[in-house]
Coordinates of C-alpha atoms and ligand atoms in Angstrom, one line a residue:
K1 CA 0.6 32.7 26.5
A2 CA 1.7 31.0 29.8
K3 CA -0.6 29.2 32.3
E4 CA 0.5 27.9 35.6
Q5 CA -0.5 24.4 35.9
R6 CA 0.2 22.0 39.0
G7 CA 3.5 24.1 39.3
S8 CA 5.1 24.0 36.0
L9 CA 4.5 26.2 33.8
H10 CA 3.0 25.2 30.5
F11 CA 3.0 27.5 27.2
F12 CA 0.6 27.0 24.7
S13 CA -1.7 29.0 21.5
D14 CA -5.0 29.4 21.9
D15 CA -5.6 28.3 18.1
L16 CA -3.9 24.9 19.0
T17 CA -6.1 24.7 22.0
L18 CA -8.9 25.5 20.1
A19 CA -8.1 23.0 17.2
V20 CA -7.1 19.7 19.8
H21 CA -10.6 20.8 21.8
H22 CA -12.8 20.8 18.4
R23 CA -11.6 17.9 16.7
M24 CA -11.6 15.9 20.2
Q25 CA -15.7 17.1 20.2
L26 CA -15.8 15.9 16.9
E27 CA -14.4 12.5 17.7
Q28 CA -16.8 12.1 20.3
R29 CA -20.1 13.2 18.6
L30 CA -18.4 10.7 15.7
R31 CA -18.4 7.7 17.9
R32 CA -21.8 8.7 18.9
A33 CA -23.4 9.0 15.5
L34 CA -21.4 5.3 14.8
E35 CA -23.6 4.0 17.5
H36 CA -26.7 5.7 16.8
D37 CA -26.4 4.9 13.0
E38 CA -26.2 8.7 11.8
L39 CA -24.0 7.6 8.7
C40 CA -25.1 7.1 5.3
L41 CA -24.1 6.0 1.8
Y42 CA -24.6 8.4 -1.1
Y43 CA -23.6 6.7 -4.6
Q44 CA -21.9 8.4 -7.1
P45 CA -22.4 7.0 -10.7
Q46 CA -19.3 6.5 -13.1
W47 CA -19.8 6.6 -16.9
S48 CA -18.4 5.4 -20.3
I49 CA -16.2 7.7 -21.7
D50 CA -18.9 8.9 -24.2
G51 CA -21.9 8.9 -21.1
S52 CA -23.9 6.5 -22.6
R53 CA -23.4 3.8 -20.0
M54 CA -23.5 3.4 -16.3
T55 CA -20.2 1.6 -15.4
G56 CA -20.4 1.3 -12.0
V57 CA -21.3 3.8 -8.6
E58 CA -18.8 5.2 -6.0
A59 CA -20.3 4.8 -2.2
L60 CA -19.5 8.0 -0.7
V61 CA -20.2 8.3 3.0
R62 CA -21.9 11.2 4.8
W63 CA -23.0 11.7 8.4
Q64 CA -26.8 12.8 8.8
D65 CA -26.4 14.7 12.3
P66 CA -29.9 15.6 13.7
E67 CA -28.8 18.9 14.6
K68 CA -26.5 19.7 11.9
G69 CA -27.5 18.0 9.0
L70 CA -25.5 16.4 6.2
I71 CA -22.0 16.5 7.1
S72 CA -19.4 15.8 4.2
P73 CA -16.9 13.3 4.6
A74 CA -14.5 15.9 4.2
E75 CA -14.9 17.0 7.6
F76 CA -15.3 13.6 9.9
I77 CA -12.9 11.4 7.4
P78 CA -9.9 13.2 8.4
V79 CA -10.2 13.2 11.9
A80 CA -11.3 9.9 11.8
E81 CA -8.2 8.8 10.6
Q82 CA -6.4 10.1 13.6
S83 CA -8.3 7.7 15.7
A84 CA -9.3 4.4 15.9
L85 CA -12.7 5.7 14.6
I86 CA -11.8 5.1 10.7
S87 CA -11.5 1.2 11.1
Q88 CA -15.1 1.2 12.4
I89 CA -16.3 3.8 9.9
G90 CA -14.7 1.5 7.2
S91 CA -16.3 -1.7 8.5
W92 CA -19.4 -0.3 8.4
V93 CA -19.5 1.7 4.9
L94 CA -18.1 -2.0 3.1
R95 CA -20.9 -3.9 5.0
S96 CA -23.2 -1.3 4.3
A97 CA -22.5 -1.0 0.6
C98 CA -22.6 -4.8 0.3
E99 CA -26.1 -4.9 1.8
Q100 CA -27.3 -2.5 -0.3
I101 CA -26.2 -4.5 -3.2
A102 CA -27.7 -7.3 -1.7
R103 CA -31.0 -5.7 -1.3
W104 CA -31.0 -3.9 -4.5
L105 CA -30.2 -7.7 -6.4
V106 CA -33.5 -9.1 -4.3
Q107 CA -35.6 -6.3 -6.1
G108 CA -34.6 -7.8 -9.3
I109 CA -32.4 -4.0 -10.0
Q110 CA -29.4 -4.3 -12.4
V111 CA -26.8 -3.2 -10.0
P112 CA -23.5 -2.1 -11.4
R113 CA -20.4 -2.6 -9.6
V114 CA -19.9 -0.6 -5.9
A115 CA -16.5 0.9 -5.4
V116 CA -16.0 1.7 -1.7
N117 CA -12.9 3.7 -0.5
V118 CA -10.9 2.0 1.7
S119 CA -8.8 4.3 4.3
P120 CA -4.8 3.9 4.6
Q121 CA -5.6 2.3 8.3
Q122 CA -7.4 -0.5 7.1
L123 CA -4.8 -1.6 5.0
H124 CA -2.5 -1.8 8.3
H125 CA -4.9 -4.4 9.7
H126 CA -3.7 -7.7 8.1
H127 CA -7.5 -9.4 8.3
L128 CA -8.9 -6.8 5.2
P129 CA -9.3 -9.6 3.2
Q130 CA -10.8 -11.7 5.8
E131 CA -13.0 -9.3 6.7
V132 CA -14.1 -8.8 2.9
A133 CA -14.3 -12.2 2.4
S134 CA -16.7 -12.7 5.5
I135 CA -19.2 -9.6 4.3
L136 CA -19.2 -11.1 0.6
Q137 CA -20.5 -14.3 2.4
Q138 CA -23.1 -13.1 4.7
T139 CA -24.5 -10.6 1.9
H140 CA -24.3 -13.6 -0.9
I141 CA -23.1 -10.9 -3.4
P142 CA -21.2 -11.4 -6.2
P143 CA -17.4 -10.6 -5.6
T144 CA -17.8 -9.0 -9.2
L145 CA -19.8 -6.2 -8.0
L146 CA -17.3 -5.2 -5.6
E147 CA -14.4 -2.4 -6.2
L148 CA -11.8 -1.1 -3.2
E149 CA -10.3 2.5 -3.8
L150 CA -7.0 2.5 -2.3
T151 CA -4.5 5.1 -2.3
E152 CA -1.0 5.1 -3.7
S153 CA 0.5 6.3 -0.6
A154 CA -1.4 3.3 1.3
L155 CA 0.1 1.2 -0.4
M156 CA 3.3 2.5 0.0
S157 CA 3.6 2.7 3.3
P158 CA 5.8 0.8 5.5
G159 CA 4.5 -1.9 7.2
V160 CA 1.7 -2.9 4.8
E161 CA 2.4 -6.0 2.7
A162 CA 0.6 -4.7 0.4
V163 CA 1.5 -7.4 -3.1
E164 CA 0.7 -10.1 -0.8
M165 CA -2.9 -8.3 0.7
L166 CA -3.8 -6.9 -2.7
N167 CA -3.6 -11.1 -4.3
A168 CA -5.6 -11.6 -1.4
L169 CA -8.1 -9.6 -2.4
R170 CA -8.0 -10.4 -5.9
V171 CA -8.4 -13.9 -5.4
L172 CA -11.8 -13.1 -4.2
G173 CA -13.2 -11.9 -6.9
V174 CA -13.2 -8.2 -5.8
S175 CA -11.8 -5.5 -8.3
L176 CA -8.8 -3.0 -7.6
A177 CA -8.8 0.8 -7.6
I178 CA -5.7 3.1 -7.3
D179 CA -7.6 6.4 -6.0
D180 CA -6.4 10.0 -6.4
F181 CA -3.9 8.6 -9.1
G182 CA -1.0 11.2 -9.4
T183 CA -1.2 12.6 -6.2
G184 CA 0.7 10.2 -3.8
Y185 CA 3.8 8.7 -3.4
S186 CA 4.2 8.1 -7.1
S187 CA 6.3 5.2 -8.1
L188 CA 5.2 3.5 -11.5
A189 CA 7.5 0.4 -10.7
Y190 CA 4.5 -0.9 -8.2
L191 CA 1.9 -0.8 -10.6
K192 CA 3.8 -3.8 -12.3
R193 CA 3.7 -6.0 -9.5
F194 CA 0.0 -5.2 -8.2
P195 CA -2.9 -6.8 -9.5
L196 CA -4.6 -3.9 -10.1
N197 CA -8.1 -3.4 -12.3
M198 CA -8.3 0.7 -12.5
L199 CA -6.8 3.8 -11.9
K200 CA -8.7 6.8 -11.2
I201 CA -7.0 10.0 -12.4
D202 CA -7.4 12.6 -9.4
K203 CA -9.8 15.8 -9.8
S204 CA -6.7 18.5 -10.0
F205 CA -5.8 16.8 -13.6
T206 CA -9.1 17.3 -14.7
D207 CA -9.3 20.8 -13.3
D208 CA -6.7 21.5 -15.3
L209 CA -6.7 19.8 -18.0
L210 CA -7.9 22.7 -20.6
A211 CA -5.4 25.1 -19.3
S212 CA -2.9 23.2 -19.1
D213 CA -0.4 21.4 -21.4
E214 CA 1.1 19.9 -18.6
A215 CA -1.9 18.2 -16.9
K216 CA -2.9 17.4 -20.5
A217 CA 0.5 15.7 -20.9
I218 CA -0.1 13.6 -17.7
V219 CA -3.7 12.7 -18.3
E220 CA -2.4 11.2 -22.0
T221 CA 0.6 9.6 -20.3
V222 CA -1.5 7.9 -17.6
V223 CA -4.2 6.9 -20.5
M224 CA -1.3 5.3 -22.2
L225 CA -0.2 3.3 -19.3
G226 CA -3.4 2.0 -18.5
H227 CA -3.4 0.7 -22.1
K228 CA -0.6 -0.6 -21.8
L229 CA -1.0 -2.4 -18.7
G230 CA -4.6 -3.7 -19.5
L231 CA -6.0 -1.0 -16.4
S232 CA -9.3 1.1 -17.1
V233 CA -8.7 4.6 -17.0
L234 CA -11.5 6.8 -15.0
A235 CA -10.9 10.7 -15.1
E236 CA -12.4 12.1 -11.6
G237 CA -14.4 15.5 -11.2
V238 CA -15.6 16.2 -14.4
E239 CA -17.6 19.1 -14.2
D240 CA -17.5 20.4 -17.8
E241 CA -18.8 19.0 -21.2
R242 CA -15.1 20.4 -23.0
Q243 CA -13.6 18.4 -20.7
R244 CA -15.2 15.0 -21.2
V245 CA -14.6 15.8 -24.7
E246 CA -11.0 16.1 -24.1
L247 CA -10.6 13.1 -22.1
E248 CA -12.5 10.8 -24.8
R249 CA -9.9 12.1 -27.3
L250 CA -7.2 11.2 -25.3
G251 CA -8.6 7.8 -24.7
C252 CA -9.8 7.5 -21.7
H253 CA -12.2 4.9 -20.6
Q254 CA -15.0 6.5 -18.1
F255 CA -15.6 9.1 -16.3
Q256 CA -17.1 10.4 -13.0
G257 CA -18.2 14.0 -11.8
Y258 CA -21.1 16.5 -11.8
L259 CA -21.4 17.2 -15.2
K260 CA -23.4 13.6 -15.7
S261 CA -24.1 13.0 -11.6
R262 CA -23.4 14.1 -8.6
P263 CA -23.4 11.4 -5.6
L264 CA -27.1 10.2 -5.0
P265 CA -28.9 9.0 -2.1
A266 CA -29.8 5.6 -2.6
T267 CA -33.2 5.6 -3.4
E268 CA -32.3 8.3 -6.2
L269 CA -29.8 6.1 -7.7
E270 CA -32.4 3.1 -7.4
A271 CA -34.7 5.3 -9.6
L272 CA -32.0 6.0 -12.5
L273 CA -30.8 2.5 -12.4
V274 CA -34.6 0.8 -12.6
N275 CA -35.1 3.4 -15.5
R276 CA -32.2 3.0 -17.7
E277 CA -32.2 1.1 -21.1
I278 CA -29.3 -0.9 -20.6
Ligands
C2E1 P1 -12.7 10.9 -3.1 O1 -12.3 9.2 -2.7 O2 -11.8 11.3 -4.1 O3 -14.4 11.3 -3.7 C1 -14.6 11.8 -4.8 C2 -15.2 13.1 -4.1 O4 -15.2 14.0 -5.2 C3 -16.1 13.2 -3.4 O5 -16.7 13.8 -2.0 C4 -17.4 13.3 -5.0 O6 -18.7 14.1 -4.2 C5 -16.7 14.5 -4.9 N1 -16.9 15.0 -7.0 C6 -17.2 14.1 -7.6 N2 -17.4 14.6 -8.6 C7 -17.4 15.7 -8.5 C8 -16.8 17.1 -9.8 O7 -17.3 17.0 -10.8 N3 -16.8 18.3 -9.1 C9 -16.5 18.3 -7.4 N4 -16.3 19.9 -7.1 N5 -16.4 17.3 -6.8 C10 -16.9 16.1 -7.2 P2 -17.1 13.9 -1.1 O8 -18.2 12.6 -1.1 O9 -17.1 14.9 -0.2 O10 -15.9 12.8 -0.3 C11 -14.4 13.2 -0.4 C12 -13.2 12.6 0.0 O11 -13.9 11.9 1.4 C13 -13.5 11.1 -0.7 O12 -12.8 11.7 -2.1 C14 -12.9 10.4 0.5 O13 -11.5 10.4 -0.2 C15 -13.7 10.2 1.5 N6 -14.4 9.7 1.5 C16 -15.9 9.7 0.9 N7 -16.4 8.5 1.7 C17 -15.6 7.6 2.4 C18 -15.6 6.6 2.8 O14 -16.4 5.7 3.3 N8 -14.4 5.6 3.2 C19 -13.3 6.6 3.5 N9 -12.2 6.0 3.9 N10 -13.0 8.0 2.8 C20 -14.1 8.6 2.2
CA2 CA1 -12.7 7.1 -4.3
CA3 CA1 -11.0 10.0 -5.7
CA4 CA1 -9.6 12.6 -3.9

């Protein structure tokens, strides 16, 4: 298709135009959502591998749109990541999670460690450790209750002084996890240099665990690696009791998944925290 525009001829596809238009619209709505405080956090429990103990929760952002209802981060995070919005969302998530921890502590609730997702762009800003430090200071929460989830590709991305940044974060007392382990830029050498606490095995390996010997071999190897390096290993996306049993047999330490709990609104997690025996 061709279109005359100021004398020059532009070729474009309708699909592409639509996609760009959709993205710009979403970006604009998202900017408004931030201003109007329409984002909220859900919390998905993480469990010791036998399911007896909640070891932590992962904070997952949602967009409560007045018209469209609850929108999944899978829909808007990728768009936000292509604009400056992701930094604002990242800051909002970090602050909100810490403020929630502080409120729970004030209520006398035994709070587990809360993991927050950090997007690659946040690592490109050298002030992430300062930002975390100031939020910790303002909310007065113990740094050990905060964990940051980073992806391999973000850590390996050029221009990111990952080792220095991770060291600065660890000095603050927060924990560090590698998210979606095994799916990104997989270089095992960095595991030695980075001061990490946890590896999160990506859901794709959990999905294939019972059907594929390769997936099983990979999970087994990651668990061994974790053991040797003193890192906790958590399997994501566990939906089936047979997967959990197999992960337990392979020596995996923790799991997270629909098998035991979906991401929950703060009030529902609260009920779970108040009623738990441990
Ligand atoms: P992720 O960090 O890998 O988070 C895990 C995703 O898997 C979550 O989807 C969670 O709801 C889902 N999940 C957990 N257990 C199961 C299960 O047993 N089965 C299935 N099918 N899914 C399960 P969610 O909440 O839709 O988030 C999607 C992605 O959006 C996240 O993947 C993360 O990459 C991103 N995201 C979410 N919140 C944030 C945030 O605050 N900041 C940033 N930068 N990204 C976020
Ligand atoms: Ca995550
Ligand atoms: Ca993940
Ligand atoms: Ca994922």
